Coordinates of C-alpha atoms in Angstrom, one line a residue:
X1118 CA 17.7 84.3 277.9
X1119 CA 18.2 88.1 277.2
X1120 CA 15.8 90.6 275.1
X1121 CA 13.7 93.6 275.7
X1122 CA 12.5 92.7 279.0
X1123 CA 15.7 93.3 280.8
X1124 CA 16.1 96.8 279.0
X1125 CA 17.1 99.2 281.0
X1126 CA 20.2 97.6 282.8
X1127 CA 18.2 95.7 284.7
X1128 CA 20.3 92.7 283.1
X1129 CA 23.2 94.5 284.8
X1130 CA 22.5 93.8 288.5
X1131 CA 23.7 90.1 288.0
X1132 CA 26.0 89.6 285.0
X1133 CA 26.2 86.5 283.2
X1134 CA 29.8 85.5 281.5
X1135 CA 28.0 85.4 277.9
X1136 CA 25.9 89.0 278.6
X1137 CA 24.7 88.6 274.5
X1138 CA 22.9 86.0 274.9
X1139 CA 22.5 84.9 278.3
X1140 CA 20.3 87.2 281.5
X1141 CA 20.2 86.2 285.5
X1142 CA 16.1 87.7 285.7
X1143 CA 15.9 90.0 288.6
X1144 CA 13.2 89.5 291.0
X1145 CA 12.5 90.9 294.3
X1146 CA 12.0 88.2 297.0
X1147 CA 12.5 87.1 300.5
X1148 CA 15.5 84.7 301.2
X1149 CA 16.7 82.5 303.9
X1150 CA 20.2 83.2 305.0
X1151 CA 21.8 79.4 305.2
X1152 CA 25.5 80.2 306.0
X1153 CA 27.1 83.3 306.9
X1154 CA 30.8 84.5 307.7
X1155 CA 29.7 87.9 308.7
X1156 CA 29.6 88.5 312.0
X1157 CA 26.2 90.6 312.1
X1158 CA 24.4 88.8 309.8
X1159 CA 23.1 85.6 311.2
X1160 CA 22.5 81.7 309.7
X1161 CA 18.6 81.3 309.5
X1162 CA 17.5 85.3 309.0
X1163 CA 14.9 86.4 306.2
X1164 CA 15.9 88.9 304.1
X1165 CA 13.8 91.0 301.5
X1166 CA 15.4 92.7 298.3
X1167 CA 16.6 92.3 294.6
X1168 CA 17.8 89.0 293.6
X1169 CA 18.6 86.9 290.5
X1170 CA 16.1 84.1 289.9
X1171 CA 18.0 81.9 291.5
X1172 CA 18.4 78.9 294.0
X1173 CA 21.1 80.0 296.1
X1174 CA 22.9 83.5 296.1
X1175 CA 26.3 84.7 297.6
X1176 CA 26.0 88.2 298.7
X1177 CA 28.8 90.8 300.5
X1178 CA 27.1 92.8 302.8
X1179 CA 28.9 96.5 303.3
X1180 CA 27.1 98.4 305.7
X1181 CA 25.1 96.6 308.3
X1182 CA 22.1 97.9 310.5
X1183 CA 19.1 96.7 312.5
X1184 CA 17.3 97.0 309.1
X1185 CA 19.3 96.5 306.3
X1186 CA 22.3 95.4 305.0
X1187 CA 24.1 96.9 301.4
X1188 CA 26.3 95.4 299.0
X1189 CA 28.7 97.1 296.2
X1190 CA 27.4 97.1 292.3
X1191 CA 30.2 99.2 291.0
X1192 CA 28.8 98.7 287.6
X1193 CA 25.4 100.7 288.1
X1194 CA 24.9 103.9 288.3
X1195 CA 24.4 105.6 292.1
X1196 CA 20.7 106.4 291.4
X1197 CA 20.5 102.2 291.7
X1198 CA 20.7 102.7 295.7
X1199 CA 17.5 100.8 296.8
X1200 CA 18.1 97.8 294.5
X1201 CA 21.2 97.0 296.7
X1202 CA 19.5 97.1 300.0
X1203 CA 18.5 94.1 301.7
X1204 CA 16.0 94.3 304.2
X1205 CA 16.1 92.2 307.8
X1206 CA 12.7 90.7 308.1
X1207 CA 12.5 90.6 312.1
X1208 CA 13.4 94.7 311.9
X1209 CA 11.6 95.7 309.0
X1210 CA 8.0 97.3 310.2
X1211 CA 6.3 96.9 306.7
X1212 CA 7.1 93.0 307.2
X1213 CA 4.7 90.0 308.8
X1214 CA 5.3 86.8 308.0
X1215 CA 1.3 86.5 307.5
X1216 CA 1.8 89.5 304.6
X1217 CA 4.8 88.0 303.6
X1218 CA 2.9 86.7 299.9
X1219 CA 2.0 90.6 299.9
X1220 CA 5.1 92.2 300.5
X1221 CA 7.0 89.9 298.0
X1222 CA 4.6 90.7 295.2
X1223 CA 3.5 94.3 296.1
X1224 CA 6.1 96.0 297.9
X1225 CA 8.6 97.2 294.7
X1226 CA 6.1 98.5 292.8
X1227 CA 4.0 99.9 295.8
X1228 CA 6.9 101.8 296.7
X1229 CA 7.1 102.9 293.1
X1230 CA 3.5 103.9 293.6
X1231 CA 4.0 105.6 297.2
X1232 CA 6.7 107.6 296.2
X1233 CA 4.8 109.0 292.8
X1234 CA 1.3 109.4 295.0
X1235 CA 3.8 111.5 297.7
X1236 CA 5.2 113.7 294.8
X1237 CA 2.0 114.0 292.8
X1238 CA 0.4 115.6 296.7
X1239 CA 3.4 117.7 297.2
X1240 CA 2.9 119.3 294.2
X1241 CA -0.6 119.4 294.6
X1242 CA -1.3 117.4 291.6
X1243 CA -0.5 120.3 289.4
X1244 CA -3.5 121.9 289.9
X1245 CA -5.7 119.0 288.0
X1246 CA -9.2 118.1 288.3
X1247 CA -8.6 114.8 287.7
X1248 CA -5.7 112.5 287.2
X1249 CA -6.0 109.7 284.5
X1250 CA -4.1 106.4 285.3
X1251 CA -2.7 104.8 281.8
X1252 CA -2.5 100.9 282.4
X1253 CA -4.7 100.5 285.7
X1254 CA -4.7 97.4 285.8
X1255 CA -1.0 97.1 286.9
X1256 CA -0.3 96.6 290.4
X1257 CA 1.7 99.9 290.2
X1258 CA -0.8 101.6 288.6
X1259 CA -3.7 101.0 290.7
X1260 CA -1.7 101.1 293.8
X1261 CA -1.1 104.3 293.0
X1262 CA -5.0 105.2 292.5
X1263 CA -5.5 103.7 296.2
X1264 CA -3.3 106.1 297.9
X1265 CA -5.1 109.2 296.1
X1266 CA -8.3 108.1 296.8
X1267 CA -7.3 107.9 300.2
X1268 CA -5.8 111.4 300.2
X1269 CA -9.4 112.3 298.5
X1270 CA -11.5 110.6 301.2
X1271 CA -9.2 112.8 304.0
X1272 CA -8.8 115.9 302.0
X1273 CA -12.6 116.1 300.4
X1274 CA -10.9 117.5 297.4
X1275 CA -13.0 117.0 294.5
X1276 CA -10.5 115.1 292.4
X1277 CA -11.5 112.4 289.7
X1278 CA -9.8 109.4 289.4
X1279 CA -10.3 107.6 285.8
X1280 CA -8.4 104.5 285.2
X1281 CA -7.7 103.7 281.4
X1282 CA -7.3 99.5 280.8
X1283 CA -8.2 96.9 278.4
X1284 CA -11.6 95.9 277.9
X1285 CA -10.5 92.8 279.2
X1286 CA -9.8 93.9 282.5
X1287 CA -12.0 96.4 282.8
X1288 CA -14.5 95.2 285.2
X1289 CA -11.4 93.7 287.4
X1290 CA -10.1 97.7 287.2
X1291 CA -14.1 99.2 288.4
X1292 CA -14.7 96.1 290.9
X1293 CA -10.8 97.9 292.5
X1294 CA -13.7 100.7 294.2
X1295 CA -10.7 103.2 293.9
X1296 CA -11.5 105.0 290.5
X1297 CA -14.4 107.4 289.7
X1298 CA -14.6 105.9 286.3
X1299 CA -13.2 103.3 284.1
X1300 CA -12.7 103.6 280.2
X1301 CA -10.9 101.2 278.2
X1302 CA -8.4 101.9 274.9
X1303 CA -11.0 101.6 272.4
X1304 CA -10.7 100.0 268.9
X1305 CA -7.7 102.4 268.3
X1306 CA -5.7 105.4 270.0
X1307 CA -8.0 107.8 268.9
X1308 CA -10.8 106.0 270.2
X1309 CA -9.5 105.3 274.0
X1310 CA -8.7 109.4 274.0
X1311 CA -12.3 109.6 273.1
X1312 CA -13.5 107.8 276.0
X1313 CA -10.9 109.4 278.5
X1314 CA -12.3 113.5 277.1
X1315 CA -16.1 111.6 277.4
X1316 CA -15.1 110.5 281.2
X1317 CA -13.6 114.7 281.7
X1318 CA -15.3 116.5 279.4
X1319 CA -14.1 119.8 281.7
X1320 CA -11.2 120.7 283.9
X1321 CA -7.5 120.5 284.0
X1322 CA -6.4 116.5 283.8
X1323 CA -3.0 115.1 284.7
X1324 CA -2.2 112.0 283.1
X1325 CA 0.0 109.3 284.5
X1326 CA 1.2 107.2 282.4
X1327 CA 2.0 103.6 284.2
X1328 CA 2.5 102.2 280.2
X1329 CA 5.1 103.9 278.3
X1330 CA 3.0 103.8 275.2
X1331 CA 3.7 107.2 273.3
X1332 CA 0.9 106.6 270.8
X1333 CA -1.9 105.9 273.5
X1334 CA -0.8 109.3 275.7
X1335 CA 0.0 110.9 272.3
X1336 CA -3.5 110.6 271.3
X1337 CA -5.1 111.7 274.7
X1338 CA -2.8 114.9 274.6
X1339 CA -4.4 115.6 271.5
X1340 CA -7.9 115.2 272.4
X1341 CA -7.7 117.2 275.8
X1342 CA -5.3 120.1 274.0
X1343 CA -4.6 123.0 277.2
X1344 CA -6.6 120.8 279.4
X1345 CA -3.7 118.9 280.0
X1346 CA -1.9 120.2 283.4
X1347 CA 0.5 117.7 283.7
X1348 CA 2.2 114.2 282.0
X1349 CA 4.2 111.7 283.9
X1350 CA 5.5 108.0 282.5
X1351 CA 6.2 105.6 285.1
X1352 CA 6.7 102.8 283.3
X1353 CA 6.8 100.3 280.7
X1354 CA 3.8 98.1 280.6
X1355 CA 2.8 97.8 277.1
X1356 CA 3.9 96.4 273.8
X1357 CA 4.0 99.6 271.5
X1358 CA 3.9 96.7 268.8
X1359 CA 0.5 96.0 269.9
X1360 CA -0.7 99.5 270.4
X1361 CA 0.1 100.4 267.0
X1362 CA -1.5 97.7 265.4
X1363 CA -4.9 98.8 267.2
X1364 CA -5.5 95.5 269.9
X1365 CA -5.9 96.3 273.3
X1366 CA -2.4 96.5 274.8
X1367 CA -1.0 93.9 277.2
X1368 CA -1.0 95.4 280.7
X1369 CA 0.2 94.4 284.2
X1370 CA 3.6 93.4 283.3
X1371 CA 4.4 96.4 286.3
X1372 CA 8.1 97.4 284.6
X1373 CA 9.8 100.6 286.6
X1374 CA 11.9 101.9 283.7
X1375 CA 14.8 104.7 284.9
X1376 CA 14.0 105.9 281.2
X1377 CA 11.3 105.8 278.3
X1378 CA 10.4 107.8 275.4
X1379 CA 9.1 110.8 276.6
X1380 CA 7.7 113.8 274.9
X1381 CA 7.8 117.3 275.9
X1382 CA 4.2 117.5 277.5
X1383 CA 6.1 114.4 279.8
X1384 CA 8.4 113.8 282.6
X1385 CA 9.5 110.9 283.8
X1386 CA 9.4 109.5 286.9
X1387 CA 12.0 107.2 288.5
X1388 CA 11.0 107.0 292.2
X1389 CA 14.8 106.4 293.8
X1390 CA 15.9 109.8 292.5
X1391 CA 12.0 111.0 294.1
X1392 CA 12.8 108.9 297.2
X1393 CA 16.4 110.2 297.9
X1394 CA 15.3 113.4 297.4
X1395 CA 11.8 113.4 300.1
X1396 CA 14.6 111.4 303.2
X1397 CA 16.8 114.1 302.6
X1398 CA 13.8 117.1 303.2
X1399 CA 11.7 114.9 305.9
X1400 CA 14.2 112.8 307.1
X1401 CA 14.5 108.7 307.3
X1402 CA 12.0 108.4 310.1
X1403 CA 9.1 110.4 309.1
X1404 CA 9.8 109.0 305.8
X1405 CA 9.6 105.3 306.7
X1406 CA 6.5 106.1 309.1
X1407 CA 4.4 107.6 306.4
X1408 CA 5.2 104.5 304.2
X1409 CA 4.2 102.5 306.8
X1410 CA 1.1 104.1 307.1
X1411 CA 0.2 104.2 303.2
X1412 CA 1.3 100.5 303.2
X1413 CA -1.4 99.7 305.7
X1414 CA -4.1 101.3 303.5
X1415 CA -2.8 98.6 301.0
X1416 CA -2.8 95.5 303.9
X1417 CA -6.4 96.3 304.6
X1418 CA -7.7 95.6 300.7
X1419 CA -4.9 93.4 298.5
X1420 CA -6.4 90.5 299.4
X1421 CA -10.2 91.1 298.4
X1422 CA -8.7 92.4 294.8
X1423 CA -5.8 89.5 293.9
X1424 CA -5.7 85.7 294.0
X1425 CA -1.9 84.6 295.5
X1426 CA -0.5 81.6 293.7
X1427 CA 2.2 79.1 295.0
X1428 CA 5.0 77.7 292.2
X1429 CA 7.5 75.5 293.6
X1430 CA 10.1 74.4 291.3
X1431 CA 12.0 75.3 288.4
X1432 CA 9.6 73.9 285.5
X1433 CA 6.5 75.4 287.6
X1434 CA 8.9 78.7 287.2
X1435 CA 9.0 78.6 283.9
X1436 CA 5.4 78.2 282.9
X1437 CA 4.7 80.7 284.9
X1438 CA 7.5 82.8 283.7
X1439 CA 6.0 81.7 279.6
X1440 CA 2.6 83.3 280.7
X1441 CA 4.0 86.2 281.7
X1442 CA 5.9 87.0 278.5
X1443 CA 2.9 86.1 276.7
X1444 CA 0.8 88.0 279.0
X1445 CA -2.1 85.3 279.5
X1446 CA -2.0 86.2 283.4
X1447 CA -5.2 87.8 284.6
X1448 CA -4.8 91.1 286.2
X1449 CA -6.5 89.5 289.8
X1450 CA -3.1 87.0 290.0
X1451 CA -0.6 87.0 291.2
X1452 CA 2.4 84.5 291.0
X1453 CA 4.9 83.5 294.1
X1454 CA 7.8 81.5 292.8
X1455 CA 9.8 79.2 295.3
X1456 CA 13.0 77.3 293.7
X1457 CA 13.7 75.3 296.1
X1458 CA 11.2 72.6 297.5
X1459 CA 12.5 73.3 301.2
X1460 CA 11.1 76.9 300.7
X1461 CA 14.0 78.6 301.5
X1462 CA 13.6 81.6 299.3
X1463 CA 10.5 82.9 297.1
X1464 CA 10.3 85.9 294.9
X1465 CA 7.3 87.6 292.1
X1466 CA 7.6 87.1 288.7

């Protein structure tokens, strides 16, 4: 099936013969290697990276190492990188097999959050008093709230942390213990910008905007005026169908978009460019130990916030796949999806 959801190219990683009308989704997952003619890649390894929803998968590796393996997707642009690396499990140190649920669910869009939380600190979050999270009920977006709190706990800095959600989800986002304050959208746009100025009435805010909605951040930019220090989109959460009809927006879908409609109080944020960028300053090593240690800080909590649910089988799949699109999943589940009833290979939906 293709439409909006696989905007974005993400319907290019695996082409389909009929690309009008037919989409391979993309998940991220851990696989079980069951044949293999490379020599350095070896019959019964797990493997962690981007693959179509699928049963079975061929891939070409191209450069080998201890951790990873990368294979050729000529028809994506070179900012792509990370979504053609596949991580060995026995090498990888931000893999367990007793984490495995977490790092098949969490890991691409905690890395999303790492790399925006280790960008918002080098720049010494522009200066705000407090950063507002748009959507924070999305695993990206209150990921991303974890890792500055942390920094807030070490640093003593007196930075707010408001996190901006539907009413539905609203006690889920304050029972999280990593915002300051919780507000939800309101009856309308106007009215969720009320409640984010009543939540900072004073100081410099930077707003993060883990939805892509231009009428919500719109509306907020207005209402704070030369408060605002600083706008970032991550993402694509939200339905701006439903915004502008004045319901409380869908959240946790957890889209990384490389692009979104952004105005000119806005950047936005795609976190392989960010990534690429920090390994080349710090290097690979301190790199990967510092995500290693933020990961940990996740580890010690995900499982007192979310609820990790087994599908095996293709119809299980797809009804969990349905609620998705309809966005009836509650932001404290999450959803593990296994095709094949031996277990070989499960991915996140």
């Amino acid at each position: 099936m293709a439409n909006n959801l696989f905007s974005q190219q993400y319907k290019d990683f695996f082409p389909t013969a009929t690309p009008d009308t037919t989409t391979k989704i993309p998940v991220w997952g851990v696989a079980t290697v069951i044949a293999s003619t490379h020599k350095a890649v070896h019959v019964g390894e797990r493997i962690y990276g981007y693959f179509p929803a699928a049963a079975y998968y061929d891939l070409i590796p191209n450069k080998v190492t201890d951790l990873f393996f990368d294979v050729r997707r000529p028809q994506l642009p070179g900012d792509r990188v990370v979504y053609n690396q596949y991580f060995r499990c026995k090498h990888d140190p931000m893999y367990s097999a007793a984490t495995e649920d977490i790092t098949i669910i969490f890991r691409p869009l905690w890395a999303t959050s790492y790399y925006l939380f280790d960008m918002g600190a080098t720049n010494g979050f522009f200066g705000a008093d407090a950063v507002v999270v748009i959507s924070a009920s999305s695993k990206t977006g209150f990921c991303f709230a974890q890792l500055v709190a942390e920094a807030v706990k070490a640093t003593s800095r007196p930075l707010k942390i408001v996190g901006m959600t539907s009413s539905r989800s609203k006690v889920f986002v304050a029972g999280l213990g990593v915002f300051t304050d919780t507000v939800d959208y309101g009856a309308n746009v106007d009215a969720g910008a009320a409640n984010v100025v009543a939540a900072v009435p004073t100081g410099r805010v930077a707003i993060f905007d883990f939805a892509g909605s231009v009428p919500i951040r719109s509306a907020i930019v207005k209402a704070l005026g030369s408060r605002v220090a600083k706008g970032v989109v991550i993402g694509l959460s939200h339905s701006e169908t439903a915004v502008a009809s004045s319901q409380s927006p869908k959240e946790g879908k957890d889209r990384e978009a490389p692009k979104a409609n952004v105005d000119e109080h806005f950047e936005m944020f795609f976190a392989p460019m960010w990534a690429q960028e920090r390994i080349r300053k710090i290097g690979g090593a301190e790199n990967q130990r510092r995500m290693v240690e933020g990961w940990q800080v996740l580890l010690r909590d995900v499982r007192k916030w979310i609820k990790f649910r087994d599908s095996v089988g293709v119809e299980a799949a797809l009804r969990v796949y349905e609620k998705v699109l309809k966005g009836t999943v509650p932001a404290d589940e999450a959803h593990i999806l296994t095709l094949l009833s031996e277990g070989n290979s499960r991915s996140s939906l």
